[in-house]
Tab-separated table of C-alpha atoms and ligand atoms in Angstrom:
chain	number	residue	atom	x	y	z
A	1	UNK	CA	40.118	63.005	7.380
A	2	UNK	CA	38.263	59.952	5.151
A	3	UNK	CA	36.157	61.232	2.684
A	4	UNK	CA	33.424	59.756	0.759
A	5	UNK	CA	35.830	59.531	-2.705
A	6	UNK	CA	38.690	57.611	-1.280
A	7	UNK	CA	36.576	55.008	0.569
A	8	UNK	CA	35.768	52.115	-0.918
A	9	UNK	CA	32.193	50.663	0.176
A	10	UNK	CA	32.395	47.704	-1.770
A	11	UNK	CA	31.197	44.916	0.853
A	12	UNK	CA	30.655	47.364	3.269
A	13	UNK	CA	27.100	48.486	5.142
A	14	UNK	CA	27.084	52.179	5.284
A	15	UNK	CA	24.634	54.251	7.642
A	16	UNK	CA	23.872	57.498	5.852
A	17	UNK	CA	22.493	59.873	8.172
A	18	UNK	CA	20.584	62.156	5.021
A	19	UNK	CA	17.810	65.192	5.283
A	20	UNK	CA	14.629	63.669	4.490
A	21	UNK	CA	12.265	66.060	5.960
A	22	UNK	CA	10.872	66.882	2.368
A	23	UNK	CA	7.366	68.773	3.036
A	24	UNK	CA	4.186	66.620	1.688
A	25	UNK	CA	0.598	68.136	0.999
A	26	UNK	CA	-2.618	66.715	2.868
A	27	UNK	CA	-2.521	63.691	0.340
A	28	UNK	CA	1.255	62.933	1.890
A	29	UNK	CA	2.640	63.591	-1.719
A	30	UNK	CA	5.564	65.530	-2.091
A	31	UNK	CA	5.597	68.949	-3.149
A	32	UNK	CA	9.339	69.368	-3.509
A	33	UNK	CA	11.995	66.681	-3.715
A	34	UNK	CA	15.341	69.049	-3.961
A	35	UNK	CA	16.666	67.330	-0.767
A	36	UNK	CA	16.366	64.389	-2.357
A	37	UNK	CA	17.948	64.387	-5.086
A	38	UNK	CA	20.456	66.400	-3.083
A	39	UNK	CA	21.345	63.466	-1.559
A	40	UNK	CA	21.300	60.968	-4.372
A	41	UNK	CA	25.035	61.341	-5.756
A	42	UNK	CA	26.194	60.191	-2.096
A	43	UNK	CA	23.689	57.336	-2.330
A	44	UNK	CA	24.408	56.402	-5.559
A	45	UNK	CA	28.738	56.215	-5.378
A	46	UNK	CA	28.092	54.220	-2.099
A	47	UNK	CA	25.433	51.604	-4.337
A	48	UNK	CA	28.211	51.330	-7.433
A	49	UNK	CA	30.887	50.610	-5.141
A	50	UNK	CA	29.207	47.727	-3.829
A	51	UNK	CA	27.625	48.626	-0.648
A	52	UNK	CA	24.821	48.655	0.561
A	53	UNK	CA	22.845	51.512	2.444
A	54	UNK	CA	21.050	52.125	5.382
A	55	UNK	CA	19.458	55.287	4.805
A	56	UNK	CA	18.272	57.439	7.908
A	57	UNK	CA	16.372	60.413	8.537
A	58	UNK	CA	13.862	62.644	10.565
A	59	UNK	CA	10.712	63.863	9.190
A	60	UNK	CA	8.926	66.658	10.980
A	61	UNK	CA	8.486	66.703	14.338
A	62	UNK	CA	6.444	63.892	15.293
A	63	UNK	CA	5.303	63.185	19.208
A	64	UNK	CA	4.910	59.795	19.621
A	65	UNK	CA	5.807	56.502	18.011
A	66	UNK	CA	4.421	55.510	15.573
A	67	UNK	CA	3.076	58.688	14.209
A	68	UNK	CA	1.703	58.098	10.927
A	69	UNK	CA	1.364	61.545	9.147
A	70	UNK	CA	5.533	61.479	9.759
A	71	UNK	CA	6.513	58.155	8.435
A	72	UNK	CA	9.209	57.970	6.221
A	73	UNK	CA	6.633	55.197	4.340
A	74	UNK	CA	5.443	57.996	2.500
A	75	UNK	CA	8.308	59.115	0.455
A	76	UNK	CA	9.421	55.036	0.074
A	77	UNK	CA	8.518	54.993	-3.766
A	78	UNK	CA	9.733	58.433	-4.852
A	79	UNK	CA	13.276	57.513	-3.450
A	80	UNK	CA	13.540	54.468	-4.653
A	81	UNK	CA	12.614	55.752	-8.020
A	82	UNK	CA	15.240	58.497	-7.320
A	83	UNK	CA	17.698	56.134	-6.297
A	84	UNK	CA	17.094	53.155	-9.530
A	85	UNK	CA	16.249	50.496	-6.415
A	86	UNK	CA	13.798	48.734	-4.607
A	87	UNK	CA	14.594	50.363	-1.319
A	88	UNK	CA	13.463	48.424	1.216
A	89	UNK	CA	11.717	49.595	4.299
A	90	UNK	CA	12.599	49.229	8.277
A	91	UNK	CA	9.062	49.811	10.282
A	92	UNK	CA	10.673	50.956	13.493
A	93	UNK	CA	14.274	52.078	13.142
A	94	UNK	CA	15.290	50.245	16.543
A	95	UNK	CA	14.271	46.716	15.226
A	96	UNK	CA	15.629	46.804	11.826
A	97	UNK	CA	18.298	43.997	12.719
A	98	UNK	CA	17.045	41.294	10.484
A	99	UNK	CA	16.789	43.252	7.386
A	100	UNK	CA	20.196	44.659	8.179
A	101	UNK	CA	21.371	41.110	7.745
A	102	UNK	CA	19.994	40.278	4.598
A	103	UNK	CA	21.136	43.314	3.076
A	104	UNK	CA	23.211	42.399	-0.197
A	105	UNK	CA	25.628	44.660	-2.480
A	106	UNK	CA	23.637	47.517	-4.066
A	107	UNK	CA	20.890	47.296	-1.860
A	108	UNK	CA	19.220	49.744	0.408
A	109	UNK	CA	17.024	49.881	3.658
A	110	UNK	CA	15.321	52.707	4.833
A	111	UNK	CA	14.742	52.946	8.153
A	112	UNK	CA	11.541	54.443	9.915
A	113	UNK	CA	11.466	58.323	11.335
A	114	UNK	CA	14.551	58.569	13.537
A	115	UNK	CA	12.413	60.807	15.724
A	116	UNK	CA	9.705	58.311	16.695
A	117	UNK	CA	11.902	57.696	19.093
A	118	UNK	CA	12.517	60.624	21.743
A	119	UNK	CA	16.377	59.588	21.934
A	120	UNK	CA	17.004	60.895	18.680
A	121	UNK	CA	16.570	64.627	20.052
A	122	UNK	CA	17.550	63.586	23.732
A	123	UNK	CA	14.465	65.682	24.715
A	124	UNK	CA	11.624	64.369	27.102
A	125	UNK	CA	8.151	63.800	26.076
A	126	UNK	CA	5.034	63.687	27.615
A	127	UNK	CA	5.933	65.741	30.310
A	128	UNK	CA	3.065	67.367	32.495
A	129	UNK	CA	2.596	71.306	32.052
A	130	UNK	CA	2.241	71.694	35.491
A	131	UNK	CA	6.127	69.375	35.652
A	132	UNK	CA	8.328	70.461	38.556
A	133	UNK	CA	11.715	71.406	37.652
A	134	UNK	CA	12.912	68.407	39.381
A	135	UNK	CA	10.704	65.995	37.066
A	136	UNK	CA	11.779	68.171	34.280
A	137	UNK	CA	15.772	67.042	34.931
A	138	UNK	CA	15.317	63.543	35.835
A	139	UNK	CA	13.112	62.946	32.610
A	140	UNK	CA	16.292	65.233	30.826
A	141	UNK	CA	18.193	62.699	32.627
A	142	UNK	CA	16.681	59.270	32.259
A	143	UNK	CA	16.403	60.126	28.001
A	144	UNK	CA	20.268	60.628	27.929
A	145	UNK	CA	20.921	57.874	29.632
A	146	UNK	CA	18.800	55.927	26.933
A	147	UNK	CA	19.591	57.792	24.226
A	148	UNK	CA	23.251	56.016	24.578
A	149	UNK	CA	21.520	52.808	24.075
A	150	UNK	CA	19.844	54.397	20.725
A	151	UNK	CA	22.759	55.375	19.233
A	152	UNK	CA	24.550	52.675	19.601
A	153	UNK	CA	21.870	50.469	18.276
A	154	UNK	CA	21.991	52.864	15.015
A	155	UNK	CA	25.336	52.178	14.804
A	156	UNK	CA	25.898	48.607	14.990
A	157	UNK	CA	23.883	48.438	11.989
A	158	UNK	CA	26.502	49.513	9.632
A	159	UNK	CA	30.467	49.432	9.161
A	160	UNK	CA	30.892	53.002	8.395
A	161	UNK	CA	28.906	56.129	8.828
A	162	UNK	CA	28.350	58.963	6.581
A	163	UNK	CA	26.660	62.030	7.167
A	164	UNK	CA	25.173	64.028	4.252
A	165	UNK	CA	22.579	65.908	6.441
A	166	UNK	CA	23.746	69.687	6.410
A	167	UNK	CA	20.162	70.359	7.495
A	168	UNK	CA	20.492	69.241	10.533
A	169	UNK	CA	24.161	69.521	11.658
A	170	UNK	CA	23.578	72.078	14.334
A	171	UNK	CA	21.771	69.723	16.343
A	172	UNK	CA	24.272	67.688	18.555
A	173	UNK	CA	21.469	65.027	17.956
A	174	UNK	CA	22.016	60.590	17.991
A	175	UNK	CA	21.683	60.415	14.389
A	176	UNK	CA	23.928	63.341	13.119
A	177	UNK	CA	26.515	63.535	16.143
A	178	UNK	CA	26.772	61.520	18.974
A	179	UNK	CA	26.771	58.313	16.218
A	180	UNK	CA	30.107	59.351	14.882
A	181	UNK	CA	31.860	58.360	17.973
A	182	UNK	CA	31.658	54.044	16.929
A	183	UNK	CA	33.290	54.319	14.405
A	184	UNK	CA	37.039	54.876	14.056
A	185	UNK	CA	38.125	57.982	12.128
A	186	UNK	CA	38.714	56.550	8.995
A	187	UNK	CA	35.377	54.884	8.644
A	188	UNK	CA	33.389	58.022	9.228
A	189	UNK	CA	33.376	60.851	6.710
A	190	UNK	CA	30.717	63.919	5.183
A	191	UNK	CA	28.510	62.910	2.209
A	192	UNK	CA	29.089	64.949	-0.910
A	193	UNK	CA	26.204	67.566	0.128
A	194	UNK	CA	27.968	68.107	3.746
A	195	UNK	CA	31.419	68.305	1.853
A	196	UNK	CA	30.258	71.218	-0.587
A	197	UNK	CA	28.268	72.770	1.996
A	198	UNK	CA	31.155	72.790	4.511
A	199	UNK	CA	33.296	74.125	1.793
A	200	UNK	CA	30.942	76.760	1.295
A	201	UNK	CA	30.990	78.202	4.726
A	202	UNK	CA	34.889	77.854	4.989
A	203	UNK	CA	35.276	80.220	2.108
A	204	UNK	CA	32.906	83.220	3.451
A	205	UNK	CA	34.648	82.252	6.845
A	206	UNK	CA	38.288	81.547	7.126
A	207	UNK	CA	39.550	81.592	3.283
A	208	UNK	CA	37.911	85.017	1.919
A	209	UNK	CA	39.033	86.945	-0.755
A	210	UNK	CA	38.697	90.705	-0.392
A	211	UNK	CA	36.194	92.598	-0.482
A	212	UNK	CA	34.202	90.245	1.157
A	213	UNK	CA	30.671	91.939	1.386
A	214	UNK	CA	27.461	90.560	3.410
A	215	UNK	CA	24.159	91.337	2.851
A	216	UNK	CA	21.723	90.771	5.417
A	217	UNK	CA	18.179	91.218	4.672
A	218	UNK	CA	14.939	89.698	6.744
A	219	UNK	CA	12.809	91.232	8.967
A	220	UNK	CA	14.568	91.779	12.154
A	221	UNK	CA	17.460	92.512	14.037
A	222	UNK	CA	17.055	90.636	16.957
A	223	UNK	CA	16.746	87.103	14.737
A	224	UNK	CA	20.247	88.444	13.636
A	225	UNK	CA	22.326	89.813	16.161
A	226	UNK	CA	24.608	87.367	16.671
A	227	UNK	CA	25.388	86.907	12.829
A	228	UNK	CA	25.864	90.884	12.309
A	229	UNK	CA	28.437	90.660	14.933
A	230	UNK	CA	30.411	87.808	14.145
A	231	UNK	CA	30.166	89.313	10.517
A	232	UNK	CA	31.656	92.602	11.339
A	233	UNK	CA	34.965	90.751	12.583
A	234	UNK	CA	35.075	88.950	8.669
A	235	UNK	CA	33.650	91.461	6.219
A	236	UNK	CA	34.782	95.407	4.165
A	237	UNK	CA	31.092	95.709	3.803
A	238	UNK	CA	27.812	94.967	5.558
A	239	UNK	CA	24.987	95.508	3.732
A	240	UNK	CA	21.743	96.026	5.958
A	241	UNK	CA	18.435	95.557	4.201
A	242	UNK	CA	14.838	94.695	4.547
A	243	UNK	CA	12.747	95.115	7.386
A	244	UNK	CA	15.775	95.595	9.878
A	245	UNK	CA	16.593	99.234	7.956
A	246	UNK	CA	13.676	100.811	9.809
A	247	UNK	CA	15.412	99.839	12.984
A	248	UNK	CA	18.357	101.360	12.038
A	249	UNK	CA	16.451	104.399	10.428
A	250	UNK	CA	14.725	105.047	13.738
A	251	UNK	CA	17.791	104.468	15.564
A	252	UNK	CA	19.597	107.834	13.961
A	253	UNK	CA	16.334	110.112	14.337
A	254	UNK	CA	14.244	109.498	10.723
A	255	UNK	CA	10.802	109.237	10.086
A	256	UNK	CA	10.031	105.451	9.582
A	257	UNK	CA	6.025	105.731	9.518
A	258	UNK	CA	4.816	102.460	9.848
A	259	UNK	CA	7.356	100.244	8.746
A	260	UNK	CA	8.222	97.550	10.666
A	261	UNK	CA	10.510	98.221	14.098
A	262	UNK	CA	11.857	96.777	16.805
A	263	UNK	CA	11.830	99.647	19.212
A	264	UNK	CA	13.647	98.012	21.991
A	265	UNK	CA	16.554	97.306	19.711
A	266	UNK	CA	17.508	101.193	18.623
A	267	UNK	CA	20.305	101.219	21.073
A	268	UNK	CA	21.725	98.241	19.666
A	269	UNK	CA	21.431	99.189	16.414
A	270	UNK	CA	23.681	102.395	17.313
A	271	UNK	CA	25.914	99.976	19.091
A	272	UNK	CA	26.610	97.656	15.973
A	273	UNK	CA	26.541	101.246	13.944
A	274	UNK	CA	29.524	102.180	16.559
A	275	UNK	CA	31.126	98.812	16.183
A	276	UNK	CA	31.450	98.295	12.368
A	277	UNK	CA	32.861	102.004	12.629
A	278	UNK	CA	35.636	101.253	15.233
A	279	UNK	CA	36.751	97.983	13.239
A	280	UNK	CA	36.989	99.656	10.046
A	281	UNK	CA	33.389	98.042	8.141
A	282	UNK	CA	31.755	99.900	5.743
A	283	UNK	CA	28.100	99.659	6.912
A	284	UNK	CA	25.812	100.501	4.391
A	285	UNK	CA	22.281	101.171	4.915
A	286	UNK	CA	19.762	102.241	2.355
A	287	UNK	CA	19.154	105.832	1.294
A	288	UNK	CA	15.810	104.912	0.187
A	289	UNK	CA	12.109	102.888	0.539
A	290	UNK	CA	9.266	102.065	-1.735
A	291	UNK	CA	6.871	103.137	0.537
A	292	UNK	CA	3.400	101.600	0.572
A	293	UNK	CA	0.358	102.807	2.117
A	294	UNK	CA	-0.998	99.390	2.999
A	295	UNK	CA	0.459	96.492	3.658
A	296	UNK	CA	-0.206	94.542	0.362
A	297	UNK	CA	0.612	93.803	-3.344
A	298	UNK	CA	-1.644	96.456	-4.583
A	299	UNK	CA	-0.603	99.087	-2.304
A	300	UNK	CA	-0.412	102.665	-3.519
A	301	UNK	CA	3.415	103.789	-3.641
A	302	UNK	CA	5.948	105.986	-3.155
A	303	UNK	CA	9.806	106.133	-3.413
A	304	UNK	CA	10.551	108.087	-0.374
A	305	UNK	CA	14.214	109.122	1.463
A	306	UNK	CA	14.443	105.916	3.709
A	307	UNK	CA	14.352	108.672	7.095
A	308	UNK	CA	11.420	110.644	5.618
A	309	UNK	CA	8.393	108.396	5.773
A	310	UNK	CA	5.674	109.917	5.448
A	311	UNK	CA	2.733	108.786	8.391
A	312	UNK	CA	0.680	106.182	7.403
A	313	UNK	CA	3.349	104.795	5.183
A	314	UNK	CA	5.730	102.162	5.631
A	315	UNK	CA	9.082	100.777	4.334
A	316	UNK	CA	8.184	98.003	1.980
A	317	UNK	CA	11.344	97.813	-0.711
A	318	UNK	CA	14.484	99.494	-0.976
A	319	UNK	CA	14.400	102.690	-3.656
A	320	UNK	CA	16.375	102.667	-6.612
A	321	UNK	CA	19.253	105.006	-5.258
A	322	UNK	CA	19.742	101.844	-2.212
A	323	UNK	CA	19.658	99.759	-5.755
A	324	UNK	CA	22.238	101.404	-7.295
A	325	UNK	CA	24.297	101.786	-4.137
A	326	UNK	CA	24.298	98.766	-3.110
A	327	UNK	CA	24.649	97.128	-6.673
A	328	UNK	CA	28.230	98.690	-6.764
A	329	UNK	CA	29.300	97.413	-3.244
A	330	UNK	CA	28.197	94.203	-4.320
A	331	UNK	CA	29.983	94.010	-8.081
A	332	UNK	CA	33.546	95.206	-6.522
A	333	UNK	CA	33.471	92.403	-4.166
A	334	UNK	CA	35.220	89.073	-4.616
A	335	UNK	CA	33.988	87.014	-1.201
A	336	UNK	CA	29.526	87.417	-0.793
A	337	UNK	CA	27.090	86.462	1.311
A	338	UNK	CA	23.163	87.027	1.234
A	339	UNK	CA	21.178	85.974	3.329
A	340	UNK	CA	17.321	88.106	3.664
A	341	UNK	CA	15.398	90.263	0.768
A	342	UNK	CA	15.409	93.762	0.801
A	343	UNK	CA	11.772	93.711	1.113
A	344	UNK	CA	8.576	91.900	1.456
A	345	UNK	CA	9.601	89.703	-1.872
A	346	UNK	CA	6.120	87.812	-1.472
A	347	UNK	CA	4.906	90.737	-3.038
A	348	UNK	CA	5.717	91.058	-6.404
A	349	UNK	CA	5.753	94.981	-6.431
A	350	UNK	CA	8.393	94.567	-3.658
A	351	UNK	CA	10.517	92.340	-5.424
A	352	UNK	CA	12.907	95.073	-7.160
A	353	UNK	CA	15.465	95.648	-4.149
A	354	UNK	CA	15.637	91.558	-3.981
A	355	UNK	CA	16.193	90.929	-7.673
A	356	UNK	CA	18.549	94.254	-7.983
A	357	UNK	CA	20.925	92.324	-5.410
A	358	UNK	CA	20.499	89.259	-6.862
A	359	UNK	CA	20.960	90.169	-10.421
A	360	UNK	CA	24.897	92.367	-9.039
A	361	UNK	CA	25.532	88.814	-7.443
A	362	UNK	CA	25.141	87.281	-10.738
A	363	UNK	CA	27.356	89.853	-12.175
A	364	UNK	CA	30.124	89.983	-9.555
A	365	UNK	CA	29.991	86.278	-9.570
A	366	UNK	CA	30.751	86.244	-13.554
A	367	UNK	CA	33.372	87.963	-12.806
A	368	UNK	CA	35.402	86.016	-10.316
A	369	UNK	CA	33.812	86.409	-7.254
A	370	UNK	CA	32.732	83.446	-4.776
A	371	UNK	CA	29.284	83.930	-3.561
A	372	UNK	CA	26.967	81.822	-1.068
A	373	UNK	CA	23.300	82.422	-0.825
A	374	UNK	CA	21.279	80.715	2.212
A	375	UNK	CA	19.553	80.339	5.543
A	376	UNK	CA	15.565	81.028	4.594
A	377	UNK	CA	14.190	83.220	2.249
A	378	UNK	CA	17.160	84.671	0.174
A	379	UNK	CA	16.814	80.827	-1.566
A	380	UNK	CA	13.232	81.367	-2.145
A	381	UNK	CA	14.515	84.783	-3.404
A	382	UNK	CA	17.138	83.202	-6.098
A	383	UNK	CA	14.258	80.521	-7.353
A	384	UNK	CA	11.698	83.214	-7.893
A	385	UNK	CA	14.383	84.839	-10.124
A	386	UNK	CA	15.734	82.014	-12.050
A	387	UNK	CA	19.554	82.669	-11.266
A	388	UNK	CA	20.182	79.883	-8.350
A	389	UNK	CA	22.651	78.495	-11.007
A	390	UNK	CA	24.629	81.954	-11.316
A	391	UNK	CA	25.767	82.399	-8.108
A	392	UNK	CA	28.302	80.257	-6.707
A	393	UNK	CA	26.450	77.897	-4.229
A	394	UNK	CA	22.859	77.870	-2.512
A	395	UNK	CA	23.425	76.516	0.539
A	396	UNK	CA	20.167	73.636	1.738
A	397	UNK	CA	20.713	74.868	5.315
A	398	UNK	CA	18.827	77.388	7.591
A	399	UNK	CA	19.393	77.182	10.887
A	400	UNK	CA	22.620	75.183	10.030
A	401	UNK	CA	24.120	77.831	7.663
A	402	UNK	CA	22.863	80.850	9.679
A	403	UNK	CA	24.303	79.065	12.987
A	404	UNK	CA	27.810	78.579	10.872
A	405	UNK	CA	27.850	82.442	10.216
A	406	UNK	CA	27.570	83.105	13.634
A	407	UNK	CA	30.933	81.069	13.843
A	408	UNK	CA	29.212	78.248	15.844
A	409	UNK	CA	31.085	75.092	15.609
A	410	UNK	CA	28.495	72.617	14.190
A	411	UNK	CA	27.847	69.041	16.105
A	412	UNK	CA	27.507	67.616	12.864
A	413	UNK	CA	30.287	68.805	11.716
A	414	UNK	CA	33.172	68.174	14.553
A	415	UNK	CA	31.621	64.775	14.871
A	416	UNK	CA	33.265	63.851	11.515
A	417	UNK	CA	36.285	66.343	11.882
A	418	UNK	CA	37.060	65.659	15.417
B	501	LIG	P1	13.823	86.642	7.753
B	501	LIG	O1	13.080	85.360	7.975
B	501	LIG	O2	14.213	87.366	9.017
B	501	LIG	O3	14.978	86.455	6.790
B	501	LIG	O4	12.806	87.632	7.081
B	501	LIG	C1	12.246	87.418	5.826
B	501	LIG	C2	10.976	88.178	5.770
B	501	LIG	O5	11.248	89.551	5.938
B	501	LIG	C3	10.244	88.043	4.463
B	501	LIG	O6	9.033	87.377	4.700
B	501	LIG	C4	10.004	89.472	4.033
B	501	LIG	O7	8.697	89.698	3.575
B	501	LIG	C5	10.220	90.253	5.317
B	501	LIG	N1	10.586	91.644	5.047
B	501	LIG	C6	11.616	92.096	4.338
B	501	LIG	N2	11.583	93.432	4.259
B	501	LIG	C7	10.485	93.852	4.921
B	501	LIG	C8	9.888	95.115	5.176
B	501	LIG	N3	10.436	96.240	4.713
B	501	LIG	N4	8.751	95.154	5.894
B	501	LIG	C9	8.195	94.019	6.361
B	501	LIG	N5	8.714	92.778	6.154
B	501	LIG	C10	9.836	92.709	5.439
């Protein structure tokens, strides 16, 4: 497989698919750059070598073309102050052929919001509510059949492609997949981002070191079904936090109170209990809740058994025996993955369970083992805490990363690996 290190761009017009969709405030300024700069050292090797970029991205999810509150216009002088050059700006991504042209070494173009255009997705628009089925599939239809003529537009821009865009690499989309296919396999290859992030998931997935432990936090089950079970063919331990205890709790006869619960999942929660038990997983579930009797910040408290919540209560935070328990799990291990707090970490009297895992992560990390934090809120968890530099890599994909640990193969992905 080519990879972004042994090719040489000098000379050579690259289209780098990247993960733009940075979110702005009502004054379209941007409120936090990290993909970005995540993507700069990919733009920048391609820039020394010699070559010159076409960048490319989504932003949003605009509904119409042009759509002004999702042009890539907005973030023009923050990259190219990022990136140490003028970048240079395409209007409408299909009609950039000119400026291709006069591209020279070390420049850059940046083309207009990919998904002006509906080919991008390969979804119709402007469909009727009241649409037949039939009009549904022969407007599915017609945009396929354009969205060939879209991609390969895209593509004869450029001599290779790269694709840095972990973001969106579980969307079999023009820009991040179907692309890859006009170019021959040693002129398309992953960006430095897609590299580390595919790395990532390949050691939590096919090269662990044991114990490996998972925990999943969040608030529900059913958004995580398909990971828990996938999981429980990888992992010695499965740690079940957050809202998704109360599930579990209810599931085996306890008292939950109020705490949140998904009442028409109980039997499946006994299922996955039967599961991890017949393929040898040690499930472990918390002992105990901070209980709150409201749902807010300043919420009276109690730390109650997890199965003996009192009425009028509810679940907000592990207790400090679920700390300690699941602290231990965690340090032994040598292969982690968290994804989900413990509890509603928004709150900052509910952010103990959270940082308690966190801080174990840190620890077992110190001490040899390979950990990967992602998908959602267990990022926001390791920024609030100041340790996203102690663990071994936060991943910049949701949807991608969390379809990954389902042990989906990614579009984006097998479009570069074949
Ligand atoms: P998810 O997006 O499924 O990862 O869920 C994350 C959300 O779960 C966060 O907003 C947390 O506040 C919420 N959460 C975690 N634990 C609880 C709980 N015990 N009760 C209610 N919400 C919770």
């Amino acid at each position: 497989m080519q990879t972004i290190d042994n090719f040489n761009f000098a000379g050579k017009k690259a289209f780098v698919r990247v993960d733009f969709n940075v979110p702005l405030d009502e004054n379209f300024h941007i409120t936090d750059d990290t993909r970005i700069r995540a993507a700069l050292p990919t733009l920048k090797k391609i820039l020394a070598d010699g070559g010159m970029l076409i960048i490319a991205s989504h932003m949003g999810r605009p509904k119409k073309n042009p759509d002004p509150k999702y042009s890539l216009k907005h973030i023009l002088a923050h990259v190219s102050e990022k990136l140490g050059v003028e970048v240079k700006f395409a209007d409408d991504c299909m009609k950039a052929d000119e400026q291709v042209a006069a591209l020279k070494p070390g420049e850059a173009l940046l083309l207009e919001n990919l998904r002006f255009y509906a080919e991008e997705e390969g979804k119709p628009r402007g469909l009727a509510d009241d649409a037949t089925d039939e009009e549904k599939s022969a407007a599915k239809k017609a945009v396929k059949e354009s969205q060939k003529e879209f991609t390969k537009k895209l593509a004869s821009y450029a001599d290779c492609y790269v694709n840095d865009a972990f973001g969106t690499a579980h969307r079999a989309h023009a820009s991040t997949a179907l692309i890859a296919q006009y170019f021959d396999a040693d002129h398309k290859m992953f960006g430095y981002l897609m590299e580390k992030e595919v790395k990532a998931v390949n050691k939590v997935m096919n090269d662990i070191k044991r114990p490996f432990t998972a925990i999943m936090g969040g608030s529900k089950v059913s958004s995580k079904i398909d990971i828990i079970e996938n999981l429980l063919n990888k992992v010695d331990n499965l740690i079940i936090a957050g809202g998704m205890t109360y599930t579990f709790t209810k599931a085996t006869g306890g008292n939950i109170g109020l705490s949140i619960c998904e009442d028409d999942k109980l039997d499946l929660a006994l299922d996955l209990m039967r599961k991890a038990k017949e393929k040898g997983v040690n499930l472990v579930l918390a002992v105990d809740a901070k209980a709150a009797d409201s749902f807010s910040n300043d919420a009276n408290t109690q730390i109650v058994p997890v199965n003996e919540i009192p009425d009028g209560w509810e679940g907000m935070d592990i207790g400090p025996k679920s700390m300690e328990l699941f602290s231990n799990v965690i340090k032994g291990s040598k292969t982690i993955l968290w994804n989900g707090p413990t509890g509603v970490f928004e709150f900052d009297n509910f952010t103990d369970g959270s940082r308690a895992v966190g801080n174990a992560i840190v620890e077992a990390t110190k001490n040899g083992a390979f950990s990967l934090v992602g998908g959602g809120d267990s990022v926001a968890c390791v920024n609030k805490f100041g340790i996203a530099d102690k663990v071994s890599y936060v991943s910049t994909g949701g949807g991608a990363l969390l379809e990954a640990i389902e042990g989906k193969v990614l579009p984006g992905i097998a479009a570069i690996q074949g």
